[in-house]
Short mmCIF file of the C-alpha atoms (twelve columns), coordinates in Angstrom:
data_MODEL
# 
_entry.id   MODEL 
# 
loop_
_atom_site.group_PDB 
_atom_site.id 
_atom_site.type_symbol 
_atom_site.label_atom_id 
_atom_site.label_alt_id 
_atom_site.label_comp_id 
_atom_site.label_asym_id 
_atom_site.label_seq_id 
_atom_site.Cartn_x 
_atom_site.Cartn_y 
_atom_site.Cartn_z 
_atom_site.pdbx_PDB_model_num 
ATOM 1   C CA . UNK A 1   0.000  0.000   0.000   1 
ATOM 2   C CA . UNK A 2   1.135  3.328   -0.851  1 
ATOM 3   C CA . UNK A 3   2.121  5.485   2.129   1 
ATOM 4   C CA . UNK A 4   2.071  9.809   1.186   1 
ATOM 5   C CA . UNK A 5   5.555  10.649  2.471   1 
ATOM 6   C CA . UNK A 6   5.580  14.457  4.143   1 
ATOM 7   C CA . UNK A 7   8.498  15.582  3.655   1 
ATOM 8   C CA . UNK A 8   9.155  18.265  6.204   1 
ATOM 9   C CA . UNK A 9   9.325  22.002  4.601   1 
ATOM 10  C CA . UNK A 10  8.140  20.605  1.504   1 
ATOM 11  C CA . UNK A 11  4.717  22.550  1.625   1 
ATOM 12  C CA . UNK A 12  5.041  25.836  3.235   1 
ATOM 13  C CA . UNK A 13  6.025  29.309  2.669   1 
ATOM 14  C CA . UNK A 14  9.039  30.132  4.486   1 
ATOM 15  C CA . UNK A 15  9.706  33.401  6.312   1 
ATOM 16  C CA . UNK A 16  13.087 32.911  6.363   1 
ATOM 17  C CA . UNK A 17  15.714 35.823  6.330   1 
ATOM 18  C CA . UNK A 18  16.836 34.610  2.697   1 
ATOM 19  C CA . UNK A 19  15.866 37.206  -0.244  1 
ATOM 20  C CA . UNK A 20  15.733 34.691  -3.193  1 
ATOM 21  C CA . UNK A 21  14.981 36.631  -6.694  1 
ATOM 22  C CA . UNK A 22  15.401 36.302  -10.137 1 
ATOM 23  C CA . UNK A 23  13.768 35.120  -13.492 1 
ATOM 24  C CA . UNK A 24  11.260 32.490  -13.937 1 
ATOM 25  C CA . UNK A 25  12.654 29.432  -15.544 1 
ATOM 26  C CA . UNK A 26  11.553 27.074  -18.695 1 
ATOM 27  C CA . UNK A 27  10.583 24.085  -16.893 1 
ATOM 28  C CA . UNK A 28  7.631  23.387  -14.605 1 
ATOM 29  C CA . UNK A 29  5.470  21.256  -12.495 1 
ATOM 30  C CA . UNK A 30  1.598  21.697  -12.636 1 
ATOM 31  C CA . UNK A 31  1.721  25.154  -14.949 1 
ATOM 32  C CA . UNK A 32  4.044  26.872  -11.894 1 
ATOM 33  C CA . UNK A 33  8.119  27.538  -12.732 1 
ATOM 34  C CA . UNK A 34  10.623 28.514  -10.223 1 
ATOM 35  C CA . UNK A 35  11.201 32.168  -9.968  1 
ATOM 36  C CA . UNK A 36  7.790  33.652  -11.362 1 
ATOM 37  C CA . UNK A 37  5.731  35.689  -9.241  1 
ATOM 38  C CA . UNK A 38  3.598  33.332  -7.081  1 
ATOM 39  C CA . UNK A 39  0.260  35.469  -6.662  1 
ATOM 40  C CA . UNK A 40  0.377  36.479  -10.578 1 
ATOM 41  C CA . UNK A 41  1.018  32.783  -11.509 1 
ATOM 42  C CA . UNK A 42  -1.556 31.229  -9.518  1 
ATOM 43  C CA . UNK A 43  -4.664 32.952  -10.954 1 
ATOM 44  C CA . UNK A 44  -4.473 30.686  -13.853 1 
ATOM 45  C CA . UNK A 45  -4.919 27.638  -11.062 1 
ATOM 46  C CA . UNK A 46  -8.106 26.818  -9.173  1 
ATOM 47  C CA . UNK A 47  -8.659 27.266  -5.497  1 
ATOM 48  C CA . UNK A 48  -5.961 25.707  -3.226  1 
ATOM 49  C CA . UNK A 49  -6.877 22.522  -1.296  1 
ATOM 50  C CA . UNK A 50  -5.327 23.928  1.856   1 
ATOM 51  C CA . UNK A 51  -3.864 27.217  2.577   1 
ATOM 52  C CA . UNK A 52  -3.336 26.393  6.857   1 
ATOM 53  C CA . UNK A 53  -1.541 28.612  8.926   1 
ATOM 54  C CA . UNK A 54  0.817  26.306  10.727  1 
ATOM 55  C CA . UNK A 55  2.690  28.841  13.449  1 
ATOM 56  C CA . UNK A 56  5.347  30.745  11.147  1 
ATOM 57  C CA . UNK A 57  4.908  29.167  8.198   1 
ATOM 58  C CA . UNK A 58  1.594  28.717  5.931   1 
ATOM 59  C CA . UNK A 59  0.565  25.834  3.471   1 
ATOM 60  C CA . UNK A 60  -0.455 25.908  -0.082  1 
ATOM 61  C CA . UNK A 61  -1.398 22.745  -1.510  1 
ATOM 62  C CA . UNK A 62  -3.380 21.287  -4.599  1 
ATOM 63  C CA . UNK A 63  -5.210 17.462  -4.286  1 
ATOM 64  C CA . UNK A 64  -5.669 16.911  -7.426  1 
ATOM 65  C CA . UNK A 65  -8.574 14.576  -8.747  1 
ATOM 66  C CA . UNK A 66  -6.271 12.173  -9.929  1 
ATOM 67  C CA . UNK A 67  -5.085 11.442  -6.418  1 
ATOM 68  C CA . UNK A 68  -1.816 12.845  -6.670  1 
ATOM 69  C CA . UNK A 69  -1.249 16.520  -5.222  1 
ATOM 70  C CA . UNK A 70  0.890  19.762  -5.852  1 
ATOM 71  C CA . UNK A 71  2.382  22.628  -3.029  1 
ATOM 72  C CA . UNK A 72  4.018  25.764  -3.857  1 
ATOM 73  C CA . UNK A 73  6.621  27.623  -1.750  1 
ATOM 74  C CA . UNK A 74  7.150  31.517  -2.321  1 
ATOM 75  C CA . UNK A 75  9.639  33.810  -1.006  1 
ATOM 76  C CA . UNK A 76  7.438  36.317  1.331   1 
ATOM 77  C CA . UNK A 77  10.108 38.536  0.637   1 
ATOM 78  C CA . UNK A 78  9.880  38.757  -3.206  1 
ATOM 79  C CA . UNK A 79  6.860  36.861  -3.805  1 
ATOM 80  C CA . UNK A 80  8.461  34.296  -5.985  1 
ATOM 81  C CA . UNK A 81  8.520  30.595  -6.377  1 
ATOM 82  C CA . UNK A 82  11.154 28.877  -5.409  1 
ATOM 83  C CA . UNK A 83  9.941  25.394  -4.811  1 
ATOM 84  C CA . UNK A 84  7.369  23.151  -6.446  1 
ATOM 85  C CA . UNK A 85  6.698  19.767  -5.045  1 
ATOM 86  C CA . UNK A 86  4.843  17.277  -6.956  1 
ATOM 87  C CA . UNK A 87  3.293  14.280  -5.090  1 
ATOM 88  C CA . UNK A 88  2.080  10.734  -5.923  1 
ATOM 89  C CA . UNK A 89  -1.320 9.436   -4.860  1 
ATOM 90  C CA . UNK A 90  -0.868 6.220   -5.094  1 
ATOM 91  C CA . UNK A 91  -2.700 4.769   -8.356  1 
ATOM 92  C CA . UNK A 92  -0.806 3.265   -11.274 1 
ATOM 93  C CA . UNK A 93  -3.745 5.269   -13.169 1 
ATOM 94  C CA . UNK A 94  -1.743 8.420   -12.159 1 
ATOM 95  C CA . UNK A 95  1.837  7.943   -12.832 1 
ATOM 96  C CA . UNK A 96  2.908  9.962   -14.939 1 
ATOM 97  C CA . UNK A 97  4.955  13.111  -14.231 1 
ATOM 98  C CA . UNK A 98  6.298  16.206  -15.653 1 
ATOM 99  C CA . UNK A 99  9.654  14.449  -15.284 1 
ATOM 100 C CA . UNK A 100 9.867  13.331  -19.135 1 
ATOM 101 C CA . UNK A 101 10.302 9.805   -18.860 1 
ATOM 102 C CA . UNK A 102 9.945  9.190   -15.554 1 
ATOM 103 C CA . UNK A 103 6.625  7.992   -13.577 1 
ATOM 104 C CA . UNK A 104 5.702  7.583   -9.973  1 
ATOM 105 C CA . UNK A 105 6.015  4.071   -8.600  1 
ATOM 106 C CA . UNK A 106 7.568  2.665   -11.429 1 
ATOM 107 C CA . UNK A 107 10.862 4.226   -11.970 1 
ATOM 108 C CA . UNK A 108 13.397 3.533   -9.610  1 
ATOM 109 C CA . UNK A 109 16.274 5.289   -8.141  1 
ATOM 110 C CA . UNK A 110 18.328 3.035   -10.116 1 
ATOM 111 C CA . UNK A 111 16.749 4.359   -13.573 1 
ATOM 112 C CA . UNK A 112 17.201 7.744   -12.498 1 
ATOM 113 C CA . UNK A 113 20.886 7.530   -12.240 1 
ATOM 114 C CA . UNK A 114 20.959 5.999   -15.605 1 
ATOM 115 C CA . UNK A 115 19.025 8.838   -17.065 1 
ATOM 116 C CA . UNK A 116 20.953 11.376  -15.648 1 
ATOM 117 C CA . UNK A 117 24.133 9.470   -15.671 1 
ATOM 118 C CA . UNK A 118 25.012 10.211  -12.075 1 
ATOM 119 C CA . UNK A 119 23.442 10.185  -8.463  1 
ATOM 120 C CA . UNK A 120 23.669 13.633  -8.658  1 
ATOM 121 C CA . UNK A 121 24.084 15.101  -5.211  1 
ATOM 122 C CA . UNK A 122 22.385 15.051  -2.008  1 
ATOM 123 C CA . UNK A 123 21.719 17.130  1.619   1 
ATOM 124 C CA . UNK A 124 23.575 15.612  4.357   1 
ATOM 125 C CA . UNK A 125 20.800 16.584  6.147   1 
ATOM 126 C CA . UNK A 126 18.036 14.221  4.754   1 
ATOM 127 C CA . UNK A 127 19.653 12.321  1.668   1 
ATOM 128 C CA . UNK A 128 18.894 9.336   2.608   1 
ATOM 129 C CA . UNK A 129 16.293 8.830   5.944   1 
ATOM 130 C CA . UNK A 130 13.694 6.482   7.355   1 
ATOM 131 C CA . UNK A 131 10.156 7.890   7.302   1 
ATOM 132 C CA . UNK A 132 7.718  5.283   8.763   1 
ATOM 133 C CA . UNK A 133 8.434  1.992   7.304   1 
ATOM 134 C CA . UNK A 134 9.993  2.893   4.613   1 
ATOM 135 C CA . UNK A 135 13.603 4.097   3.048   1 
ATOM 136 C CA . UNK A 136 13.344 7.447   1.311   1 
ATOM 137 C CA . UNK A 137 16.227 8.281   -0.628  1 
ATOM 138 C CA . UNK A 138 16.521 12.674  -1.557  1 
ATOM 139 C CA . UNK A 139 18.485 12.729  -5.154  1 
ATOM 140 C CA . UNK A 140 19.043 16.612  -6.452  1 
ATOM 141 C CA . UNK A 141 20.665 17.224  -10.330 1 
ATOM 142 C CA . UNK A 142 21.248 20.595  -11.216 1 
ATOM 143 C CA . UNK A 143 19.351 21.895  -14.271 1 
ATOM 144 C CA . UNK A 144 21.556 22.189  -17.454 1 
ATOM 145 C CA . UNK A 145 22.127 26.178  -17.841 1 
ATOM 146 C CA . UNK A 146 20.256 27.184  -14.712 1 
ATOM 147 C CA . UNK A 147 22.746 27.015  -11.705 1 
ATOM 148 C CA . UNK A 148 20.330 28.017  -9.201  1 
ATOM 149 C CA . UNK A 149 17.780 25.459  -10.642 1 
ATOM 150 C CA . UNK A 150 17.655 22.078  -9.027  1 
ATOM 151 C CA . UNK A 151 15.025 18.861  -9.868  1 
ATOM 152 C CA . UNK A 152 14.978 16.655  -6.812  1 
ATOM 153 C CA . UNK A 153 13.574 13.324  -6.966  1 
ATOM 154 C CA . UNK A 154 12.194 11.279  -3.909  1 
ATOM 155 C CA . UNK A 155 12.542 7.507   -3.904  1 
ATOM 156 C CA . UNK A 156 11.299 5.207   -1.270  1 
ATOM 157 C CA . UNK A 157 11.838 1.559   -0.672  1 
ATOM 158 C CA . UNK A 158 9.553  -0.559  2.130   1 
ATOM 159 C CA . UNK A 159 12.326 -1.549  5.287   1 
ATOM 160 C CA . UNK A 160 10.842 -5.298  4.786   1 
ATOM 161 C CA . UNK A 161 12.243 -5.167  1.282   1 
ATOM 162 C CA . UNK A 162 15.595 -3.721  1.941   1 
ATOM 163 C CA . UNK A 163 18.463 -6.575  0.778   1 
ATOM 164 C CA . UNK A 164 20.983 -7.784  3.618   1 
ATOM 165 C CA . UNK A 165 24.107 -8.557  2.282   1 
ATOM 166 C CA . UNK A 166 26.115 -10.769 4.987   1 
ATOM 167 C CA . UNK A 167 23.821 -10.623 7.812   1 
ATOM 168 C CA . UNK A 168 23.967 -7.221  6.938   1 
ATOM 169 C CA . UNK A 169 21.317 -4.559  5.818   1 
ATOM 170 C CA . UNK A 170 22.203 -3.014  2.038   1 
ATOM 171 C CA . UNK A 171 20.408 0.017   1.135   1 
ATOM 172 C CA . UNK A 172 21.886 1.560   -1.752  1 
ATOM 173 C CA . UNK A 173 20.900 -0.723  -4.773  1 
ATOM 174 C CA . UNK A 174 18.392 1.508   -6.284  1 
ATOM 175 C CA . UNK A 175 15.438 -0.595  -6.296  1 
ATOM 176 C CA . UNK A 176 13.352 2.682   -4.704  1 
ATOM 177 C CA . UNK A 177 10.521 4.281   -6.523  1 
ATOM 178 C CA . UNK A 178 9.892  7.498   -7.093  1 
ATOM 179 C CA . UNK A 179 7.181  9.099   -4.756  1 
ATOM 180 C CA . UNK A 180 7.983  12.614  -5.155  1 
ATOM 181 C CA . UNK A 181 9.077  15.032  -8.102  1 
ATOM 182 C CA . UNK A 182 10.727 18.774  -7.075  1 
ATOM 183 C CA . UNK A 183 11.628 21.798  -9.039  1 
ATOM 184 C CA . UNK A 184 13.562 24.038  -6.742  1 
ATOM 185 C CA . UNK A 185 16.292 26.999  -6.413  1 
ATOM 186 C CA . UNK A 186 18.983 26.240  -4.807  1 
ATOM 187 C CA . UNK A 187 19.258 29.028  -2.510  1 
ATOM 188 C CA . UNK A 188 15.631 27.936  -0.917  1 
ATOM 189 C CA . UNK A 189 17.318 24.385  -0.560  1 
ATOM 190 C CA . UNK A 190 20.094 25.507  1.290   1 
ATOM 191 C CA . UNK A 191 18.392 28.133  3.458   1 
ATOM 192 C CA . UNK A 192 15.692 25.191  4.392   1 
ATOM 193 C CA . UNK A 193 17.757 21.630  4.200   1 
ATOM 194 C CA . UNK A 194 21.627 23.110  4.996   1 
ATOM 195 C CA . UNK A 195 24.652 24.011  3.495   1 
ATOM 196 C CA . UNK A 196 26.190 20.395  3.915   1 
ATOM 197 C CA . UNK A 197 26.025 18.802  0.858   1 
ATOM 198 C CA . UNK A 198 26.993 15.363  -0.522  1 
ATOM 199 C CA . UNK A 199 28.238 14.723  -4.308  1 
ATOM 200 C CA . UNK A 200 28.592 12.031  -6.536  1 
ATOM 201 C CA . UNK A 201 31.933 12.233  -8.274  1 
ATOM 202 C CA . UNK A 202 30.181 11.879  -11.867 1 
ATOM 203 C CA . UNK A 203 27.583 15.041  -10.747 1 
ATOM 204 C CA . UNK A 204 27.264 17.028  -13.779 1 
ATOM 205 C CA . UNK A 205 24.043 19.998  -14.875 1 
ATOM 206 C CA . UNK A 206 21.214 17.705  -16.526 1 
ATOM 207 C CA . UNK A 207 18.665 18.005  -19.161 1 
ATOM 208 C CA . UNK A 208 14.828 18.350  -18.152 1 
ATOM 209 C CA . UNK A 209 13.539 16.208  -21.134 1 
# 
């Protein structure tokens, strides 16, 4: 059975001290692109789901008919996006995503990496974490051209099915599907998931196609 995984941040505004700016870029995820003004942007979308105050922070989310659902982060500061988070319901029906070539709970982690040719890079912070009772696995490539762009994929892989090697658990064999599908600027990733961050020697910008 599918299991939503909430990945902290993911769905709220941030009022953090970070000023992020600049232009809106080519790719996007449900008809929203990093960098463009939120407020003008969103009149083309229908009613948020959910729009809860949650202490400092605020969420704007989409559930989508289909199952699968959609938040939107905005600098308060500047009013732009700066991270999109697309999220997968659960039915086969619903797969695919903006990602070309890529669809929820069928591609693994292991495809990814041969798409992209690399595990790109990861956040020491959450790269690779335990969420309930399953392994979710945080893999970031840089957009080709945009250095402040980044497309983060979220895998996940049930403990029970997790290989042992030796007696001995063996996590890394890319047999995790994706869940999750970001677009994101870097700066916001930083600001929100740390500095720290952990690179596959092969990390190089990749194409969104």
């Amino acid at each position: 059975m599918h299991r939503r995984i909430g990945i902290q941040l993911a769905l709220i505004l941030c009022l953090g001290a970070t000023v992020f700016t600049g232009k809106a870029h080519a790719q996007s995820i449900f008809g929203f692109k990093v960098g463009e003004d939120f407020k003008v942007a969103a009149k083309a979308h229908p009613r948020p789901s959910d729009m809860e105050a949650q202490g400092a922070f605020a969420v704007v989310k989409w559930d989508l008919s289909s199952g699968n659902s959609v938040s939107v982060t905005a600098s308060p500061q500047t009013g732009r996006i700066v991270f999109i988070e697309s999220d997968w319901g659960g039915d086969p029906t619903s797969a695919v995503t903006e990602a070309p070539g890529l669809k929820f709970g069928a591609t693994t982690l292991a495809d990814i990496r041969q798409k992209f040719q690399s595990n790109g890079f990861g956040f020491r912070s959450n790269a690779v974490q335990v969420i309930g009772e399953d392994l979710v696995s945080i893999n970031c490539y840089q957009i080709d051209g945009d250095p402040d762009l980044i497309a983060v994929f979220v895998t996940t892989l049930p403990i029970k099915d997790v290989p042992t090697v030796a007696g001995k658990p063996k996590p890394d064999t890319g047999r995790g599907h994706l869940d999750a599908v970001m677009l994101a600027s870097l700066a916001y990733l930083k600001e929100t998931w740390g500095e720290d961050r952990i690179f596959d020697a092969a990390h190089h910008p990749v194409a969104w196609k």
